[in-house]
């Protein structure tokens, strides 16, 4: 037991040294309560999963015995300020380097550190690109608790985090899940301009402005008016920026709109080629024009 505890602490210490703000262990197969969370979740049509596979680490690593759930911050501090005239809100989530590569490289470095202690270790990892659900494993492993807006809130770090999983072929004692620290607070629900959260943990994605900004189809006039009113280019984050656990703010997530109206392919690659913005140049140009209040009919994608 002492050796196991030392190994767990060693792994967590190495994760912290690499910049992870949360790390916790869970078993290789989660209980039915986590499967039910996925079964009842209301999700966009492009998100598909089998709940049983999403809660079984064998989907990621055959023979897995335990899972390390990890959280990595977008940046040390997030901005609360709303866009000034001529600016648009662009979520820091999509301005940062592509998290699949960034967090993946950090996990690979962690595997290297662990393998120095366990040369025969077998492992596999995912960062929003594998068969398992990062969110439910982060809950089970005590990395954070689920806010009423469904985001994972990490103690002392908030919810502006990327999540990753590392499956291991060694058994390690699971950590305990965290109790919610949200209490009676409903700021995240009240902050949503479109009432996408009619009640705690009930998310109606068709109402979400962040989802609208990823849609490659034609947006309705009502959607355009709302995006223009809030000067949103990509993402939204109102429900996160309102959260008291995220109230350590720095540089805001804003961009100048005019340079995006007719951004060239070369400039798009230069500015966004290595970031997590994945919807393409035409969507970006359309969204920038909507945020600037250009009249309907001038921002169809073509």
mmCIF file of C-alpha atoms in Angstrom:
data_model
loop_
_atom_site.group_PDB
_atom_site.id
_atom_site.type_symbol
_atom_site.label_atom_id
_atom_site.label_comp_id
_atom_site.label_asym_id
_atom_site.label_seq_id
_atom_site.Cartn_x
_atom_site.Cartn_y
_atom_site.Cartn_z
ATOM 1 C CA UNK A 1 0.000 0.000 0.000
ATOM 2 C CA UNK A 2 2.811 2.423 0.898
ATOM 3 C CA UNK A 3 4.536 1.757 -2.419
ATOM 4 C CA UNK A 4 1.244 2.351 -4.262
ATOM 5 C CA UNK A 5 0.646 5.609 -2.417
ATOM 6 C CA UNK A 6 4.179 6.731 -3.173
ATOM 7 C CA UNK A 7 3.676 5.909 -6.858
ATOM 8 C CA UNK A 8 0.388 7.783 -6.991
ATOM 9 C CA UNK A 9 1.939 10.825 -5.352
ATOM 10 C CA UNK A 10 4.967 10.616 -7.647
ATOM 11 C CA UNK A 11 2.705 10.624 -10.709
ATOM 12 C CA UNK A 12 0.636 13.537 -9.392
ATOM 13 C CA UNK A 13 3.772 15.514 -8.525
ATOM 14 C CA UNK A 14 5.163 14.964 -12.014
ATOM 15 C CA UNK A 15 1.851 16.040 -13.539
ATOM 16 C CA UNK A 16 1.885 19.261 -11.512
ATOM 17 C CA UNK A 17 5.476 19.929 -12.557
ATOM 18 C CA UNK A 18 4.384 19.666 -16.202
ATOM 19 C CA UNK A 19 1.681 22.292 -15.684
ATOM 20 C CA UNK A 20 -1.414 20.189 -15.030
ATOM 21 C CA UNK A 21 -3.740 21.860 -12.524
ATOM 22 C CA UNK A 22 -5.634 18.693 -11.628
ATOM 23 C CA UNK A 23 -4.837 14.974 -11.488
ATOM 24 C CA UNK A 24 -6.731 12.051 -9.991
ATOM 25 C CA UNK A 25 -7.118 8.301 -10.339
ATOM 26 C CA UNK A 26 -10.186 6.193 -11.051
ATOM 27 C CA UNK A 27 -10.833 2.572 -11.827
ATOM 28 C CA UNK A 28 -10.755 1.211 -15.343
ATOM 29 C CA UNK A 29 -14.523 0.820 -15.467
ATOM 30 C CA UNK A 30 -16.895 3.386 -14.033
ATOM 31 C CA UNK A 31 -20.132 2.620 -12.241
ATOM 32 C CA UNK A 32 -23.642 2.830 -13.583
ATOM 33 C CA UNK A 33 -24.186 6.363 -12.257
ATOM 34 C CA UNK A 34 -21.636 7.649 -14.770
ATOM 35 C CA UNK A 35 -23.158 5.645 -17.603
ATOM 36 C CA UNK A 36 -26.541 7.165 -16.749
ATOM 37 C CA UNK A 37 -25.058 10.672 -16.925
ATOM 38 C CA UNK A 38 -24.155 10.011 -20.547
ATOM 39 C CA UNK A 39 -27.438 8.316 -21.372
ATOM 40 C CA UNK A 40 -29.531 11.309 -20.300
ATOM 41 C CA UNK A 41 -27.215 13.997 -21.678
ATOM 42 C CA UNK A 42 -28.693 16.207 -24.407
ATOM 43 C CA UNK A 43 -25.966 16.637 -26.992
ATOM 44 C CA UNK A 44 -25.467 18.133 -30.460
ATOM 45 C CA UNK A 45 -25.969 15.806 -33.433
ATOM 46 C CA UNK A 46 -22.250 15.722 -34.231
ATOM 47 C CA UNK A 47 -21.501 14.211 -30.788
ATOM 48 C CA UNK A 48 -22.058 10.475 -30.851
ATOM 49 C CA UNK A 49 -21.085 7.884 -28.292
ATOM 50 C CA UNK A 50 -21.964 4.571 -26.715
ATOM 51 C CA UNK A 51 -22.228 5.181 -22.958
ATOM 52 C CA UNK A 52 -20.848 1.728 -22.100
ATOM 53 C CA UNK A 53 -17.747 2.277 -24.208
ATOM 54 C CA UNK A 54 -17.297 5.813 -22.882
ATOM 55 C CA UNK A 55 -17.047 4.521 -19.301
ATOM 56 C CA UNK A 56 -14.796 1.507 -19.957
ATOM 57 C CA UNK A 57 -11.064 2.213 -20.251
ATOM 58 C CA UNK A 58 -10.612 -1.000 -22.218
ATOM 59 C CA UNK A 59 -11.994 1.022 -25.118
ATOM 60 C CA UNK A 60 -8.798 3.073 -24.910
ATOM 61 C CA UNK A 61 -6.314 0.473 -23.642
ATOM 62 C CA UNK A 62 -7.167 -3.245 -23.671
ATOM 63 C CA UNK A 63 -6.148 -4.597 -20.303
ATOM 64 C CA UNK A 64 -6.358 -1.204 -18.575
ATOM 65 C CA UNK A 65 -6.389 -1.414 -14.762
ATOM 66 C CA UNK A 66 -6.661 2.264 -13.812
ATOM 67 C CA UNK A 67 -7.097 5.708 -15.349
ATOM 68 C CA UNK A 68 -5.406 9.003 -14.541
ATOM 69 C CA UNK A 69 -7.677 11.953 -15.302
ATOM 70 C CA UNK A 70 -5.889 15.238 -15.946
ATOM 71 C CA UNK A 71 -6.797 18.915 -16.277
ATOM 72 C CA UNK A 72 -4.628 21.533 -17.982
ATOM 73 C CA UNK A 73 -5.463 25.272 -17.889
ATOM 74 C CA UNK A 74 -6.127 27.267 -21.069
ATOM 75 C CA UNK A 75 -3.981 29.973 -19.532
ATOM 76 C CA UNK A 76 -3.193 31.180 -16.027
ATOM 77 C CA UNK A 77 -5.830 33.909 -16.031
ATOM 78 C CA UNK A 78 -8.921 34.526 -18.098
ATOM 79 C CA UNK A 79 -10.474 37.781 -19.225
ATOM 80 C CA UNK A 80 -13.896 38.974 -18.124
ATOM 81 C CA UNK A 81 -14.177 42.207 -20.111
ATOM 82 C CA UNK A 82 -16.738 42.313 -22.895
ATOM 83 C CA UNK A 83 -15.638 43.460 -26.367
ATOM 84 C CA UNK A 84 -15.224 47.158 -27.068
ATOM 85 C CA UNK A 85 -16.698 48.682 -30.264
ATOM 86 C CA UNK A 86 -14.986 47.169 -33.288
ATOM 87 C CA UNK A 87 -14.026 44.067 -31.345
ATOM 88 C CA UNK A 88 -15.578 40.631 -31.055
ATOM 89 C CA UNK A 89 -15.483 37.913 -28.422
ATOM 90 C CA UNK A 90 -13.289 35.001 -29.448
ATOM 91 C CA UNK A 91 -13.052 32.295 -26.828
ATOM 92 C CA UNK A 92 -9.537 31.818 -25.436
ATOM 93 C CA UNK A 93 -10.268 28.115 -25.854
ATOM 94 C CA UNK A 94 -9.852 28.582 -29.604
ATOM 95 C CA UNK A 95 -7.088 31.198 -29.494
ATOM 96 C CA UNK A 96 -4.692 28.942 -27.619
ATOM 97 C CA UNK A 97 -2.442 26.376 -29.310
ATOM 98 C CA UNK A 98 -4.303 23.282 -30.459
ATOM 99 C CA UNK A 99 -5.008 21.513 -27.191
ATOM 100 C CA UNK A 100 -4.883 18.051 -28.742
ATOM 101 C CA UNK A 101 -1.179 18.558 -29.455
ATOM 102 C CA UNK A 102 -0.352 20.745 -26.450
ATOM 103 C CA UNK A 103 -1.911 18.509 -23.802
ATOM 104 C CA UNK A 104 -0.923 15.364 -25.688
ATOM 105 C CA UNK A 105 2.744 16.373 -25.563
ATOM 106 C CA UNK A 106 2.431 17.022 -21.830
ATOM 107 C CA UNK A 107 0.915 13.573 -21.278
ATOM 108 C CA UNK A 108 3.662 11.962 -23.358
ATOM 109 C CA UNK A 109 6.234 13.697 -21.145
ATOM 110 C CA UNK A 110 4.401 12.365 -18.090
ATOM 111 C CA UNK A 111 4.421 8.834 -19.525
ATOM 112 C CA UNK A 112 8.174 9.157 -19.979
ATOM 113 C CA UNK A 113 8.573 10.120 -16.318
ATOM 114 C CA UNK A 114 6.395 7.219 -15.131
ATOM 115 C CA UNK A 115 8.204 4.760 -17.389
ATOM 116 C CA UNK A 116 11.468 5.595 -15.654
ATOM 117 C CA UNK A 117 9.943 3.986 -12.563
ATOM 118 C CA UNK A 118 7.968 1.315 -14.426
ATOM 119 C CA UNK A 119 9.856 0.280 -17.591
ATOM 120 C CA UNK A 120 7.271 -2.360 -18.544
ATOM 121 C CA UNK A 121 4.304 -0.003 -18.246
ATOM 122 C CA UNK A 122 1.642 -0.138 -20.940
ATOM 123 C CA UNK A 123 -0.414 2.993 -21.416
ATOM 124 C CA UNK A 124 -2.587 4.939 -23.821
ATOM 125 C CA UNK A 125 -3.975 8.450 -23.684
ATOM 126 C CA UNK A 126 -6.590 10.666 -25.267
ATOM 127 C CA UNK A 127 -7.342 14.378 -25.358
ATOM 128 C CA UNK A 128 -10.889 14.847 -26.625
ATOM 129 C CA UNK A 129 -10.104 12.428 -29.429
ATOM 130 C CA UNK A 130 -10.707 8.968 -28.023
ATOM 131 C CA UNK A 131 -13.476 6.561 -27.062
ATOM 132 C CA UNK A 132 -13.785 7.503 -23.373
ATOM 133 C CA UNK A 133 -15.510 10.476 -21.745
ATOM 134 C CA UNK A 134 -13.007 12.842 -20.171
ATOM 135 C CA UNK A 135 -15.699 14.613 -18.161
ATOM 136 C CA UNK A 136 -17.122 11.619 -16.345
ATOM 137 C CA UNK A 137 -13.647 10.300 -15.565
ATOM 138 C CA UNK A 138 -12.598 13.686 -14.216
ATOM 139 C CA UNK A 139 -15.634 13.530 -11.924
ATOM 140 C CA UNK A 140 -14.946 9.970 -10.791
ATOM 141 C CA UNK A 141 -11.260 10.714 -10.151
ATOM 142 C CA UNK A 142 -11.926 13.794 -8.045
ATOM 143 C CA UNK A 143 -10.241 16.189 -10.471
ATOM 144 C CA UNK A 144 -13.238 18.501 -10.192
ATOM 145 C CA UNK A 145 -16.966 18.636 -9.661
ATOM 146 C CA UNK A 146 -19.691 19.287 -12.218
ATOM 147 C CA UNK A 147 -20.988 22.843 -12.273
ATOM 148 C CA UNK A 148 -24.629 23.586 -12.970
ATOM 149 C CA UNK A 149 -23.521 24.518 -16.511
ATOM 150 C CA UNK A 150 -22.066 20.970 -16.849
ATOM 151 C CA UNK A 151 -18.452 22.167 -16.999
ATOM 152 C CA UNK A 152 -15.905 20.487 -14.739
ATOM 153 C CA UNK A 153 -14.735 22.942 -12.066
ATOM 154 C CA UNK A 154 -11.221 22.220 -10.779
ATOM 155 C CA UNK A 155 -10.378 23.515 -7.290
ATOM 156 C CA UNK A 156 -8.185 26.643 -7.430
ATOM 157 C CA UNK A 157 -8.290 26.558 -11.246
ATOM 158 C CA UNK A 158 -11.940 26.883 -12.292
ATOM 159 C CA UNK A 159 -13.469 25.481 -15.459
ATOM 160 C CA UNK A 160 -11.257 26.977 -18.171
ATOM 161 C CA UNK A 161 -9.370 23.715 -18.535
ATOM 162 C CA UNK A 162 -8.721 21.001 -21.071
ATOM 163 C CA UNK A 163 -9.195 17.423 -19.948
ATOM 164 C CA UNK A 164 -7.186 14.360 -20.840
ATOM 165 C CA UNK A 165 -7.066 10.701 -19.831
ATOM 166 C CA UNK A 166 -4.147 8.331 -19.363
ATOM 167 C CA UNK A 167 -5.051 4.646 -19.099
ATOM 168 C CA UNK A 168 -2.528 2.417 -17.327
ATOM 169 C CA UNK A 169 -2.155 -1.356 -17.105
ATOM 170 C CA UNK A 170 -1.374 -1.203 -13.376
ATOM 171 C CA UNK A 171 -4.004 -1.101 -10.603
ATOM 172 C CA UNK A 172 -3.941 2.036 -8.467
ATOM 173 C CA UNK A 173 -6.349 2.968 -5.692
ATOM 174 C CA UNK A 174 -9.072 5.311 -6.995
ATOM 175 C CA UNK A 175 -9.350 8.788 -5.536
ATOM 176 C CA UNK A 176 -12.617 10.000 -4.069
ATOM 177 C CA UNK A 177 -14.991 12.186 -6.114
ATOM 178 C CA UNK A 178 -15.360 15.781 -4.957
ATOM 179 C CA UNK A 179 -18.539 17.193 -3.521
ATOM 180 C CA UNK A 180 -19.952 20.141 -5.437
ATOM 181 C CA UNK A 181 -18.999 23.549 -4.073
ATOM 182 C CA UNK A 182 -21.668 25.364 -6.105
ATOM 183 C CA UNK A 183 -24.206 25.457 -3.290
ATOM 184 C CA UNK A 184 -27.193 27.656 -4.088
ATOM 185 C CA UNK A 185 -25.278 29.702 -6.682
ATOM 186 C CA UNK A 186 -26.992 29.969 -10.074
ATOM 187 C CA UNK A 187 -24.874 32.696 -11.669
ATOM 188 C CA UNK A 188 -23.882 30.489 -14.596
ATOM 189 C CA UNK A 189 -27.518 29.734 -15.430
ATOM 190 C CA UNK A 190 -28.602 33.356 -15.106
ATOM 191 C CA UNK A 191 -25.706 34.620 -17.239
ATOM 192 C CA UNK A 192 -26.729 32.743 -20.397
ATOM 193 C CA UNK A 193 -28.299 35.310 -22.782
ATOM 194 C CA UNK A 194 -30.373 32.676 -24.586
ATOM 195 C CA UNK A 195 -31.528 30.583 -21.608
ATOM 196 C CA UNK A 196 -29.698 27.521 -22.886
ATOM 197 C CA UNK A 197 -29.766 26.261 -19.283
ATOM 198 C CA UNK A 198 -33.427 26.371 -18.210
ATOM 199 C CA UNK A 199 -32.403 24.526 -15.055
ATOM 200 C CA UNK A 200 -29.256 23.158 -13.458
ATOM 201 C CA UNK A 201 -27.401 20.660 -15.675
ATOM 202 C CA UNK A 202 -30.068 20.745 -18.375
ATOM 203 C CA UNK A 203 -28.349 22.070 -21.488
ATOM 204 C CA UNK A 204 -30.369 22.872 -24.611
ATOM 205 C CA UNK A 205 -27.653 23.059 -27.232
ATOM 206 C CA UNK A 206 -29.841 24.554 -30.025
ATOM 207 C CA UNK A 207 -30.055 27.720 -27.906
ATOM 208 C CA UNK A 208 -26.303 27.971 -27.300
ATOM 209 C CA UNK A 209 -24.556 30.873 -29.034
ATOM 210 C CA UNK A 210 -21.263 28.986 -28.981
ATOM 211 C CA UNK A 211 -22.890 26.223 -31.001
ATOM 212 C CA UNK A 212 -24.270 28.760 -33.487
ATOM 213 C CA UNK A 213 -20.756 30.038 -34.171
ATOM 214 C CA UNK A 214 -19.687 26.556 -35.280
ATOM 215 C CA UNK A 215 -22.650 26.040 -37.628
ATOM 216 C CA UNK A 216 -21.602 26.056 -41.279
ATOM 217 C CA UNK A 217 -25.165 26.522 -42.455
ATOM 218 C CA UNK A 218 -27.191 29.712 -42.780
ATOM 219 C CA UNK A 219 -28.028 31.334 -39.456
ATOM 220 C CA UNK A 220 -31.459 32.774 -38.771
ATOM 221 C CA UNK A 221 -32.014 36.514 -38.419
ATOM 222 C CA UNK A 222 -32.760 35.988 -34.736
ATOM 223 C CA UNK A 223 -29.474 34.173 -34.214
ATOM 224 C CA UNK A 224 -27.601 36.885 -36.094
ATOM 225 C CA UNK A 225 -29.187 39.628 -34.007
ATOM 226 C CA UNK A 226 -28.203 37.903 -30.781
ATOM 227 C CA UNK A 227 -24.617 37.280 -31.912
ATOM 228 C CA UNK A 228 -24.349 40.878 -33.103
ATOM 229 C CA UNK A 229 -25.759 42.235 -29.847
ATOM 230 C CA UNK A 230 -23.104 40.373 -27.868
ATOM 231 C CA UNK A 231 -20.354 40.842 -30.502
ATOM 232 C CA UNK A 232 -19.535 37.141 -30.553
ATOM 233 C CA UNK A 233 -17.183 35.716 -33.167
ATOM 234 C CA UNK A 234 -16.492 32.262 -31.759
ATOM 235 C CA UNK A 235 -17.495 30.549 -28.557
ATOM 236 C CA UNK A 236 -19.395 32.326 -25.838
ATOM 237 C CA UNK A 237 -18.267 31.526 -22.245
ATOM 238 C CA UNK A 238 -20.874 33.705 -20.506
ATOM 239 C CA UNK A 239 -21.773 30.822 -18.204
ATOM 240 C CA UNK A 240 -18.113 30.305 -17.307
ATOM 241 C CA UNK A 241 -17.142 33.948 -16.942
ATOM 242 C CA UNK A 242 -19.976 34.397 -14.443
ATOM 243 C CA UNK A 243 -18.732 31.566 -12.228
ATOM 244 C CA UNK A 244 -17.161 32.705 -8.923
ATOM 245 C CA UNK A 245 -14.572 29.950 -9.278
ATOM 246 C CA UNK A 246 -13.299 31.658 -12.446
ATOM 247 C CA UNK A 247 -13.000 35.165 -11.016
ATOM 248 C CA UNK A 248 -9.244 35.530 -11.446
ATOM 249 C CA UNK A 249 -9.216 37.489 -14.651
ATOM 250 C CA UNK A 250 -6.556 38.796 -16.966
ATOM 251 C CA UNK A 251 -6.343 39.357 -20.712
ATOM 252 C CA UNK A 252 -9.813 39.209 -22.310
ATOM 253 C CA UNK A 253 -10.700 36.913 -25.186
ATOM 254 C CA UNK A 254 -11.294 39.560 -27.843
ATOM 255 C CA UNK A 255 -10.186 40.179 -31.426
ATOM 256 C CA UNK A 256 -10.391 43.127 -33.807
ATOM 257 C CA UNK A 257 -13.218 42.498 -36.260
ATOM 258 C CA UNK A 258 -12.309 44.425 -39.407
ATOM 259 C CA UNK A 259 -9.183 42.381 -40.286
ATOM 260 C CA UNK A 260 -11.300 39.221 -40.231
ATOM 261 C CA UNK A 261 -13.940 40.339 -42.745
ATOM 262 C CA UNK A 262 -11.875 39.301 -45.754
ATOM 263 C CA UNK A 263 -8.994 37.439 -44.140
ATOM 264 C CA UNK A 264 -6.927 35.625 -46.760
ATOM 265 C CA UNK A 265 -6.197 31.932 -46.682
ATOM 266 C CA UNK A 266 -2.524 32.607 -45.982
ATOM 267 C CA UNK A 267 -3.280 34.984 -43.112
ATOM 268 C CA UNK A 268 -5.839 32.566 -41.701
ATOM 269 C CA UNK A 269 -3.234 29.805 -41.642
ATOM 270 C CA UNK A 270 -0.720 32.138 -40.010
ATOM 271 C CA UNK A 271 -3.064 33.257 -37.243
ATOM 272 C CA UNK A 272 -5.140 30.148 -36.636
ATOM 273 C CA UNK A 273 -3.343 27.201 -38.219
ATOM 274 C CA UNK A 274 -1.923 25.939 -34.919
ATOM 275 C CA UNK A 275 -4.895 26.826 -32.714
ATOM 276 C CA UNK A 276 -8.007 24.970 -31.625
ATOM 277 C CA UNK A 277 -10.208 26.983 -34.013
ATOM 278 C CA UNK A 278 -11.390 24.290 -36.400
ATOM 279 C CA UNK A 279 -14.394 25.617 -38.328
ATOM 280 C CA UNK A 280 -12.504 27.231 -41.167
ATOM 281 C CA UNK A 281 -11.940 30.633 -42.757
ATOM 282 C CA UNK A 282 -15.422 31.077 -44.242
ATOM 283 C CA UNK A 283 -17.134 30.571 -40.893
ATOM 284 C CA UNK A 284 -14.708 33.023 -39.280
ATOM 285 C CA UNK A 285 -15.389 35.689 -41.918
ATOM 286 C CA UNK A 286 -19.136 35.227 -41.615
ATOM 287 C CA UNK A 287 -19.068 35.378 -37.819
ATOM 288 C CA UNK A 288 -16.915 38.518 -37.784
ATOM 289 C CA UNK A 289 -19.372 40.313 -40.070
ATOM 290 C CA UNK A 290 -22.303 39.231 -37.903
ATOM 291 C CA UNK A 291 -20.539 40.442 -34.756
ATOM 292 C CA UNK A 292 -19.977 43.795 -36.456
ATOM 293 C CA UNK A 293 -23.702 44.136 -37.116
ATOM 294 C CA UNK A 294 -23.688 43.833 -40.891
ATOM 295 C CA UNK A 295 -27.221 43.358 -42.237
ATOM 296 C CA UNK A 296 -28.641 39.869 -42.848
ATOM 297 C CA UNK A 297 -27.836 38.450 -46.255
ATOM 298 C CA UNK A 298 -24.246 39.715 -46.354
ATOM 299 C CA UNK A 299 -22.666 36.810 -44.503
ATOM 300 C CA UNK A 300 -23.832 33.640 -46.215
ATOM 301 C CA UNK A 301 -21.018 31.157 -46.598
ATOM 302 C CA UNK A 302 -20.066 30.671 -50.187
#
